[in-house]
Tab-separated table of C-alpha atoms in Angstrom:
chain	number	residue	atom	x	y	z
A	1184	UNK	CA	80.634	79.939	90.386
A	1185	UNK	CA	77.635	81.726	89.091
A	1186	UNK	CA	78.450	82.885	85.618
A	1187	UNK	CA	75.930	83.693	83.037
A	1188	UNK	CA	77.022	82.557	79.707
A	1189	UNK	CA	74.789	83.755	76.985
A	1190	UNK	CA	75.392	82.891	73.414
A	1191	UNK	CA	73.938	84.776	70.549
A	1192	UNK	CA	71.357	82.501	69.084
A	1193	UNK	CA	71.855	81.350	65.573
A	1194	UNK	CA	73.809	84.355	64.480
A	1195	UNK	CA	76.662	83.429	66.734
A	1196	UNK	CA	77.284	79.948	65.537
A	1197	UNK	CA	79.424	79.571	62.496
A	1198	UNK	CA	77.913	76.387	61.299
A	1199	UNK	CA	80.618	74.075	62.526
A	1200	UNK	CA	79.173	73.948	66.000
A	1201	UNK	CA	81.951	76.144	67.248
A	1202	UNK	CA	80.819	79.210	69.054
A	1203	UNK	CA	81.978	82.453	67.654
A	1204	UNK	CA	80.948	84.739	70.409
A	1205	UNK	CA	80.012	84.642	74.027
A	1206	UNK	CA	79.357	86.984	76.896
A	1207	UNK	CA	80.166	86.536	80.499
A	1208	UNK	CA	78.980	88.536	83.477
A	1209	UNK	CA	81.739	90.203	85.415
A	1210	UNK	CA	80.110	89.819	88.796
A	1211	UNK	CA	82.314	90.090	91.831
A	1212	UNK	CA	85.581	89.283	90.284
A	1213	UNK	CA	87.939	91.658	88.522
A	1214	UNK	CA	87.189	92.071	84.804
A	1215	UNK	CA	90.647	90.826	83.856
A	1216	UNK	CA	89.740	87.470	85.306
A	1217	UNK	CA	86.417	87.434	83.468
A	1218	UNK	CA	88.249	88.186	80.223
A	1219	UNK	CA	90.613	85.294	80.624
A	1220	UNK	CA	87.845	82.888	81.480
A	1221	UNK	CA	85.648	84.047	78.667
A	1222	UNK	CA	88.354	83.595	76.065
A	1223	UNK	CA	89.218	80.256	77.554
A	1224	UNK	CA	85.584	79.145	77.290
A	1225	UNK	CA	85.122	80.361	73.772
A	1226	UNK	CA	88.255	78.775	72.482
A	1227	UNK	CA	87.893	75.709	74.594
A	1228	UNK	CA	91.439	76.207	75.757
A	1229	UNK	CA	92.639	75.921	79.361
A	1230	UNK	CA	93.312	79.257	80.980
A	1231	UNK	CA	96.974	78.445	81.437
A	1232	UNK	CA	97.454	77.675	77.785
A	1233	UNK	CA	96.448	81.156	76.761
A	1234	UNK	CA	99.219	83.658	76.427
A	1235	UNK	CA	99.444	85.881	79.500
A	1236	UNK	CA	96.910	88.669	79.263
A	1237	UNK	CA	99.693	90.956	80.422
A	1238	UNK	CA	101.276	90.681	76.970
A	1239	UNK	CA	98.317	92.554	75.533
A	1240	UNK	CA	97.128	94.723	78.383
A	1241	UNK	CA	98.238	94.981	81.979
A	1242	UNK	CA	95.389	93.351	83.914
A	1243	UNK	CA	95.933	95.719	86.816
A	1244	UNK	CA	95.435	98.712	84.570
A	1245	UNK	CA	92.402	97.181	82.962
A	1246	UNK	CA	90.862	96.499	86.344
A	1247	UNK	CA	91.677	99.994	87.558
A	1248	UNK	CA	90.089	101.676	84.565
A	1249	UNK	CA	87.011	99.543	84.896
A	1250	UNK	CA	86.754	100.192	88.628
A	1251	UNK	CA	87.105	103.909	88.290
A	1252	UNK	CA	84.464	104.109	85.622
A	1253	UNK	CA	82.060	101.824	87.434
A	1254	UNK	CA	82.061	103.939	90.552
A	1255	UNK	CA	82.740	107.329	89.046
A	1256	UNK	CA	79.457	107.637	87.262
A	1257	UNK	CA	81.243	108.721	84.119
A	1258	UNK	CA	78.813	106.759	82.062
A	1259	UNK	CA	79.496	103.771	79.964
A	1260	UNK	CA	82.997	102.587	79.668
A	1261	UNK	CA	83.958	100.060	77.109
A	1262	UNK	CA	87.443	98.754	76.638
A	1263	UNK	CA	88.206	96.753	73.584
A	1264	UNK	CA	91.277	94.891	72.531
A	1265	UNK	CA	92.411	91.804	70.715
A	1266	UNK	CA	93.562	88.898	72.754
A	1267	UNK	CA	93.986	85.226	72.051
A	1268	UNK	CA	92.607	85.545	68.561
A	1269	UNK	CA	89.452	87.216	69.822
A	1270	UNK	CA	88.075	90.684	70.023
A	1271	UNK	CA	87.451	91.322	73.677
A	1272	UNK	CA	85.064	94.000	74.847
A	1273	UNK	CA	84.776	94.880	78.488
A	1274	UNK	CA	81.572	96.623	79.488
A	1275	UNK	CA	80.328	97.651	82.842
A	1276	UNK	CA	78.608	94.407	83.675
A	1277	UNK	CA	79.904	91.922	81.211
A	1278	UNK	CA	82.689	90.846	78.974
A	1279	UNK	CA	82.083	89.912	75.376
A	1280	UNK	CA	84.501	87.933	73.310
A	1281	UNK	CA	84.338	87.131	69.635
A	1282	UNK	CA	86.602	85.096	67.443
A	1283	UNK	CA	88.471	86.958	64.803
A	1284	UNK	CA	88.137	85.438	61.383
A	1285	UNK	CA	87.303	81.872	60.776
A	1286	UNK	CA	90.678	80.287	61.075
A	1287	UNK	CA	91.755	77.348	63.197
A	1288	UNK	CA	91.923	77.730	66.958
B	152	UNK	CA	120.620	111.570	90.537
B	153	UNK	CA	119.490	109.714	87.463
B	154	UNK	CA	117.866	106.417	88.129
B	155	UNK	CA	117.567	103.631	85.652
B	156	UNK	CA	113.802	103.326	85.024
B	157	UNK	CA	114.082	99.604	85.286
B	158	UNK	CA	115.470	99.911	88.775
B	159	UNK	CA	112.683	102.290	89.612
B	160	UNK	CA	110.131	99.765	88.471
B	161	UNK	CA	111.920	97.083	90.438
B	162	UNK	CA	111.829	99.039	93.650
B	163	UNK	CA	108.193	99.864	93.119
B	164	UNK	CA	107.377	96.197	92.669
B	165	UNK	CA	109.452	95.324	95.688
B	166	UNK	CA	107.289	97.508	97.892
B	167	UNK	CA	104.445	95.076	97.396
B	168	UNK	CA	104.549	92.231	99.853
B	169	UNK	CA	102.891	89.879	97.383
B	170	UNK	CA	105.760	90.282	95.003
B	171	UNK	CA	108.287	89.783	97.747
B	172	UNK	CA	106.449	86.605	98.673
B	173	UNK	CA	106.741	85.341	95.107
B	174	UNK	CA	110.465	85.964	95.127
B	175	UNK	CA	110.842	84.354	98.519
B	176	UNK	CA	108.994	81.202	97.500
B	177	UNK	CA	111.044	81.044	94.326
B	178	UNK	CA	114.180	81.345	96.375
B	179	UNK	CA	113.042	78.523	98.620
B	180	UNK	CA	112.621	76.402	95.528
B	181	UNK	CA	116.253	77.058	94.709
B	182	UNK	CA	115.344	79.499	92.012
B	183	UNK	CA	113.448	77.176	89.714
B	184	UNK	CA	109.904	75.894	89.811
B	185	UNK	CA	106.585	75.773	88.006
B	186	UNK	CA	103.699	78.182	88.314
B	187	UNK	CA	101.771	75.593	90.248
B	188	UNK	CA	104.640	75.030	92.702
B	189	UNK	CA	104.817	78.746	93.199
B	190	UNK	CA	101.098	79.037	93.843
B	191	UNK	CA	101.226	76.225	96.367
B	192	UNK	CA	104.181	77.826	98.072
B	193	UNK	CA	102.330	81.122	98.308
B	194	UNK	CA	99.226	79.515	99.746
B	195	UNK	CA	101.316	77.597	102.250
B	196	UNK	CA	102.431	80.896	103.670
B	197	UNK	CA	98.918	81.816	104.566
B	198	UNK	CA	97.979	80.768	108.012
B	199	UNK	CA	94.331	80.014	107.449
B	200	UNK	CA	93.363	76.392	107.278
B	201	UNK	CA	90.798	75.790	104.608
B	202	UNK	CA	88.876	72.862	103.290
B	203	UNK	CA	90.182	71.084	100.259
B	204	UNK	CA	87.596	72.534	97.929
B	205	UNK	CA	88.328	76.074	99.013
B	206	UNK	CA	92.031	75.403	98.817
B	207	UNK	CA	91.712	74.119	95.264
B	208	UNK	CA	89.702	77.138	94.267
B	209	UNK	CA	92.247	79.506	95.744
B	210	UNK	CA	95.074	77.569	94.215
B	211	UNK	CA	93.530	77.829	90.795
B	212	UNK	CA	92.911	81.544	91.169
B	213	UNK	CA	96.470	82.087	92.295
B	214	UNK	CA	97.846	80.144	89.357
B	215	UNK	CA	95.773	82.194	86.935
B	216	UNK	CA	96.830	85.495	88.450
B	217	UNK	CA	100.465	84.469	88.443
B	218	UNK	CA	100.424	83.355	84.833
B	219	UNK	CA	98.441	86.238	83.399
B	220	UNK	CA	99.576	89.088	85.538
B	221	UNK	CA	102.147	88.838	88.270
B	222	UNK	CA	104.837	86.764	86.661
B	223	UNK	CA	104.950	88.572	83.318
B	224	UNK	CA	105.134	91.827	85.198
B	225	UNK	CA	107.977	90.714	87.411
B	226	UNK	CA	109.738	89.234	84.401
B	227	UNK	CA	109.418	92.507	82.512
B	228	UNK	CA	111.093	94.303	85.376
B	229	UNK	CA	113.929	91.808	85.334
B	230	UNK	CA	113.184	90.355	88.738
B	231	UNK	CA	112.668	86.832	87.484
B	232	UNK	CA	112.274	84.804	84.323
B	233	UNK	CA	109.023	83.247	83.248
B	234	UNK	CA	108.222	81.044	80.286
B	235	UNK	CA	104.465	81.110	79.708
B	236	UNK	CA	104.592	78.033	77.518
B	237	UNK	CA	106.467	75.720	79.829
B	238	UNK	CA	105.150	77.543	82.914
B	239	UNK	CA	108.574	77.497	84.444
B	240	UNK	CA	109.654	80.269	86.739
B	241	UNK	CA	113.305	80.925	87.382
B	242	UNK	CA	115.399	83.428	89.188
B	243	UNK	CA	116.794	86.173	87.007
B	244	UNK	CA	120.221	85.239	85.743
B	245	UNK	CA	120.602	82.442	88.254
B	246	UNK	CA	121.429	84.772	91.144
B	247	UNK	CA	119.154	86.006	93.907
B	248	UNK	CA	119.593	89.602	92.932
B	249	UNK	CA	116.564	90.983	94.629
B	250	UNK	CA	118.190	90.467	97.942
B	251	UNK	CA	121.699	91.310	97.017
B	252	UNK	CA	121.644	93.656	94.068
B	253	UNK	CA	124.754	93.856	91.946
B	254	UNK	CA	127.119	96.079	93.873
B	255	UNK	CA	127.991	99.132	91.810
B	256	UNK	CA	131.620	99.776	91.023
B	257	UNK	CA	133.381	101.548	93.802
B	258	UNK	CA	130.886	100.535	96.436
B	259	UNK	CA	132.496	97.157	96.915
B	260	UNK	CA	135.797	98.871	97.625
B	261	UNK	CA	134.020	101.311	99.881
B	262	UNK	CA	132.520	98.488	101.887
B	263	UNK	CA	135.950	96.925	102.246
B	264	UNK	CA	137.507	100.167	103.397
B	265	UNK	CA	134.789	100.870	105.870
B	266	UNK	CA	134.968	97.408	107.320
B	267	UNK	CA	138.724	97.189	107.049
B	268	UNK	CA	139.399	99.033	110.248
B	269	UNK	CA	137.297	96.699	112.313
B	270	UNK	CA	138.532	93.954	114.452
B	271	UNK	CA	138.087	90.930	112.272
B	272	UNK	CA	139.770	88.370	114.383
B	273	UNK	CA	138.255	85.050	115.286
B	274	UNK	CA	135.159	86.674	116.708
B	275	UNK	CA	133.910	87.957	113.385
B	276	UNK	CA	135.251	85.309	111.100
B	277	UNK	CA	133.981	82.235	112.845
B	278	UNK	CA	130.584	83.590	113.671
B	279	UNK	CA	131.100	83.833	117.369
B	280	UNK	CA	131.273	87.087	119.227
B	281	UNK	CA	127.621	87.893	118.909
B	282	UNK	CA	127.516	90.294	121.778
B	283	UNK	CA	124.434	90.975	123.763
B	284	UNK	CA	123.471	94.088	125.598
B	285	UNK	CA	120.976	93.818	128.402
B	286	UNK	CA	118.608	96.401	129.677
B	287	UNK	CA	117.231	99.565	128.244
B	288	UNK	CA	119.866	101.972	129.514
B	289	UNK	CA	122.701	99.882	128.189
B	290	UNK	CA	120.959	99.481	124.850
B	291	UNK	CA	120.371	103.195	124.528
B	292	UNK	CA	123.970	103.869	125.451
B	293	UNK	CA	125.314	101.405	122.926
B	294	UNK	CA	123.150	102.869	120.214
B	295	UNK	CA	124.387	106.341	120.999
B	296	UNK	CA	127.981	105.233	120.818
B	297	UNK	CA	127.399	103.695	117.446
B	298	UNK	CA	125.959	106.926	116.139
B	299	UNK	CA	128.769	108.973	117.664
B	300	UNK	CA	131.387	106.735	116.093
B	301	UNK	CA	129.797	106.626	112.675
B	302	UNK	CA	132.025	107.904	109.904
B	303	UNK	CA	129.837	107.899	106.895
B	304	UNK	CA	126.426	106.375	107.286
B	305	UNK	CA	123.795	105.656	109.895
B	306	UNK	CA	120.650	103.607	109.475
B	307	UNK	CA	118.130	103.501	112.259
B	308	UNK	CA	114.793	101.900	112.598
B	309	UNK	CA	112.559	102.840	115.478
B	310	UNK	CA	109.284	101.301	116.385
B	311	UNK	CA	107.802	104.036	118.505
B	312	UNK	CA	108.239	107.588	119.629
B	313	UNK	CA	109.178	106.620	123.184
B	314	UNK	CA	112.300	105.098	121.821
B	315	UNK	CA	113.257	108.214	119.993
B	316	UNK	CA	114.348	110.486	122.757
B	317	UNK	CA	115.756	113.967	122.669
B	318	UNK	CA	119.288	112.798	123.108
B	319	UNK	CA	118.960	110.642	120.047
B	320	UNK	CA	117.885	113.611	117.997
B	321	UNK	CA	120.873	115.576	119.225
B	322	UNK	CA	123.311	112.868	118.426
B	323	UNK	CA	121.899	112.452	114.967
B	324	UNK	CA	122.172	116.166	114.421
B	325	UNK	CA	125.827	116.080	115.383
B	326	UNK	CA	126.368	113.161	113.032
B	327	UNK	CA	124.834	115.135	110.202
B	328	UNK	CA	127.205	117.968	110.976
B	329	UNK	CA	130.048	115.527	110.541
B	330	UNK	CA	128.686	114.806	107.074
B	331	UNK	CA	127.390	111.424	107.992
B	332	UNK	CA	124.437	110.395	105.885
B	333	UNK	CA	121.537	109.426	108.083
B	334	UNK	CA	118.501	107.344	107.294
B	335	UNK	CA	115.755	106.795	109.799
B	336	UNK	CA	112.985	104.356	109.222
B	337	UNK	CA	109.807	103.723	111.072
B	338	UNK	CA	106.469	102.154	110.349
B	339	UNK	CA	105.055	104.599	112.805
B	340	UNK	CA	103.895	107.703	111.008
B	341	UNK	CA	104.341	109.917	114.053
B	342	UNK	CA	107.950	108.911	114.337
B	343	UNK	CA	108.517	109.760	110.707
B	344	UNK	CA	106.816	113.092	111.086
B	345	UNK	CA	108.758	113.984	114.198
B	346	UNK	CA	112.027	113.135	112.560
B	347	UNK	CA	111.210	115.223	109.533
B	348	UNK	CA	110.121	118.145	111.636
B	349	UNK	CA	113.119	118.171	113.908
B	350	UNK	CA	115.894	117.045	111.660
B	351	UNK	CA	116.713	118.229	108.227
B	352	UNK	CA	119.149	116.379	106.072
B	353	UNK	CA	117.836	113.008	107.173
B	354	UNK	CA	116.262	110.553	104.798
B	355	UNK	CA	113.098	109.160	106.273
B	356	UNK	CA	111.672	105.889	105.069
B	357	UNK	CA	108.966	103.438	105.802
B	358	UNK	CA	110.257	99.908	106.231
B	359	UNK	CA	108.028	97.310	104.731
B	360	UNK	CA	106.252	94.859	106.945
B	361	UNK	CA	107.600	91.693	105.574
B	362	UNK	CA	110.487	91.342	107.946
B	363	UNK	CA	109.707	93.753	110.717
B	364	UNK	CA	106.189	92.871	111.526
B	365	UNK	CA	105.641	90.417	114.257
B	366	UNK	CA	102.671	90.285	116.518
B	367	UNK	CA	104.359	88.131	119.073
B	368	UNK	CA	106.808	89.197	121.734
B	369	UNK	CA	109.587	89.982	121.708
B	370	UNK	CA	109.551	92.356	118.773
B	371	UNK	CA	112.054	94.651	117.174
B	372	UNK	CA	112.370	97.898	119.075
B	373	UNK	CA	115.261	99.539	117.381
B	374	UNK	CA	117.924	98.858	114.845
B	375	UNK	CA	121.073	100.883	114.454
B	376	UNK	CA	123.373	100.076	111.588
B	377	UNK	CA	126.382	102.254	110.953
B	378	UNK	CA	128.941	102.388	108.205
B	379	UNK	CA	127.487	99.142	106.903
B	380	UNK	CA	129.680	97.279	109.336
B	381	UNK	CA	128.325	97.757	112.834
B	382	UNK	CA	124.916	96.785	113.965
B	383	UNK	CA	122.738	96.730	117.014
B	384	UNK	CA	119.411	94.993	116.919
B	385	UNK	CA	117.294	95.548	120.006
B	386	UNK	CA	114.177	93.631	120.814
B	387	UNK	CA	111.443	94.600	123.193
B	388	UNK	CA	109.780	92.229	125.523
B	389	UNK	CA	106.684	94.139	126.486
B	390	UNK	CA	105.474	91.328	128.648
B	391	UNK	CA	108.349	91.937	131.036
B	392	UNK	CA	109.066	95.392	132.296
B	393	UNK	CA	112.062	97.239	133.617
B	394	UNK	CA	110.596	99.964	135.819
B	395	UNK	CA	107.620	100.377	133.567
B	396	UNK	CA	109.547	100.309	130.317
B	397	UNK	CA	109.516	97.140	128.273
B	398	UNK	CA	112.584	95.061	128.817
B	399	UNK	CA	115.123	95.511	126.080
B	400	UNK	CA	117.850	93.228	124.954
B	401	UNK	CA	120.077	93.803	121.977
B	402	UNK	CA	122.383	91.699	119.889
B	403	UNK	CA	125.346	93.443	118.392
B	404	UNK	CA	127.994	92.709	115.853
B	405	UNK	CA	130.919	94.456	114.262
B	406	UNK	CA	132.760	93.739	111.090
B	407	UNK	CA	131.810	93.553	107.454
B	408	UNK	CA	131.879	89.771	107.517
B	409	UNK	CA	130.125	89.413	110.837
B	410	UNK	CA	127.027	87.263	110.251
B	411	UNK	CA	124.666	89.707	111.881
B	412	UNK	CA	126.049	92.566	109.834
B	413	UNK	CA	125.764	90.532	106.665
B	414	UNK	CA	122.210	89.585	107.531
B	415	UNK	CA	121.107	93.128	108.149
B	416	UNK	CA	122.824	94.352	105.019
B	417	UNK	CA	121.057	91.614	103.087
B	418	UNK	CA	117.697	92.499	104.564
B	419	UNK	CA	118.136	96.156	103.870
B	420	UNK	CA	119.768	95.363	100.539
B	421	UNK	CA	117.450	96.685	97.872
B	422	UNK	CA	116.344	99.418	100.181
B	423	UNK	CA	119.814	100.733	100.739
B	424	UNK	CA	119.747	101.979	97.188
B	425	UNK	CA	116.144	102.882	96.812
B	426	UNK	CA	115.227	104.625	100.025
B	427	UNK	CA	113.880	107.710	98.364
B	428	UNK	CA	111.162	105.675	96.800
B	429	UNK	CA	109.881	104.528	100.144
B	430	UNK	CA	109.038	107.965	101.395
B	431	UNK	CA	105.481	108.892	102.261
B	432	UNK	CA	105.103	111.368	99.453
B	433	UNK	CA	106.085	108.844	96.897
B	434	UNK	CA	103.924	106.008	98.105
B	435	UNK	CA	100.939	108.276	98.442
B	436	UNK	CA	101.209	109.076	94.778
B	437	UNK	CA	101.223	105.506	93.655
B	438	UNK	CA	97.921	104.300	92.196
B	439	UNK	CA	96.181	102.076	94.680
């Protein structure tokens, strides 16, 4: 799996060695999958332990919106929502996730 | 006719073979299993043989998709129950309702009445009396008789246009004039178009591939199912020919409790109620 995980230097770390934000390239897979994996990475929680993404947004719809904007030349599309205690932003090429607040995982 | 939106969602989900596969695997597990079991069961259905590493990767992807997407969606529609914390999947309400939906009031009595006149002696009750009909002419004749005798309802499935001859159209027309409700299904678009063009008052539907599709011989050529109690299932053996036509053999059964009748009613089950949603216009409007 060839993911690029880039962390914001310095500004992203909250001092307790826990990452606050990370980005992940979408690549070939559907963005819904990238979202789930990104949140899982950031929170250091197995993918199956996260609540189903469906509870927040229907992955099929998310993927469809992303697909139609990627090919339709509409310009930038960004979808943002809260999931798993993170703010998730889906851009054309990458997914960005950031912890909300400073609370426990 | 008002349709419960939940039922509408159910029938939409049931048009997707992946969802049907999930329900089938769950059923094989006696209606209770974990996400992982389900994923393994789904992968087992795929014919391709893959190396362990690839298998593990696919398994993991399947598990993720089930947990985050497919299972919650099916659970929302009431087709199964899923607990995301324990990862247990269970059949909705403990009954396999997707195959045998709760029979609405009045229909159960109707089914009894319709089947009541049939000969339900030893042949039907003990599972024997599975008649066979050999040869194309005999099969065509039997099918015609079924349509002519139908009192209230005719279901047909045809594989190709050759099987749908002029005389069939005429007979169906006469049945419609007798106020018989007629439903003709075919995976072949030309068949569906022809039926629509030449017959009005017929519901046309597209059967899904999960139980009709077989690439090996013999394959289903035609199915005629009348009054929910009489059925003829004809198979084609294209490798053997009868004067140039593929050899046809049919199995037939009569009686509401006849195993073949029960089987066909089961297979058509959800579709008996939701045929309108299988029409071309509808499916072409669904987002891809």
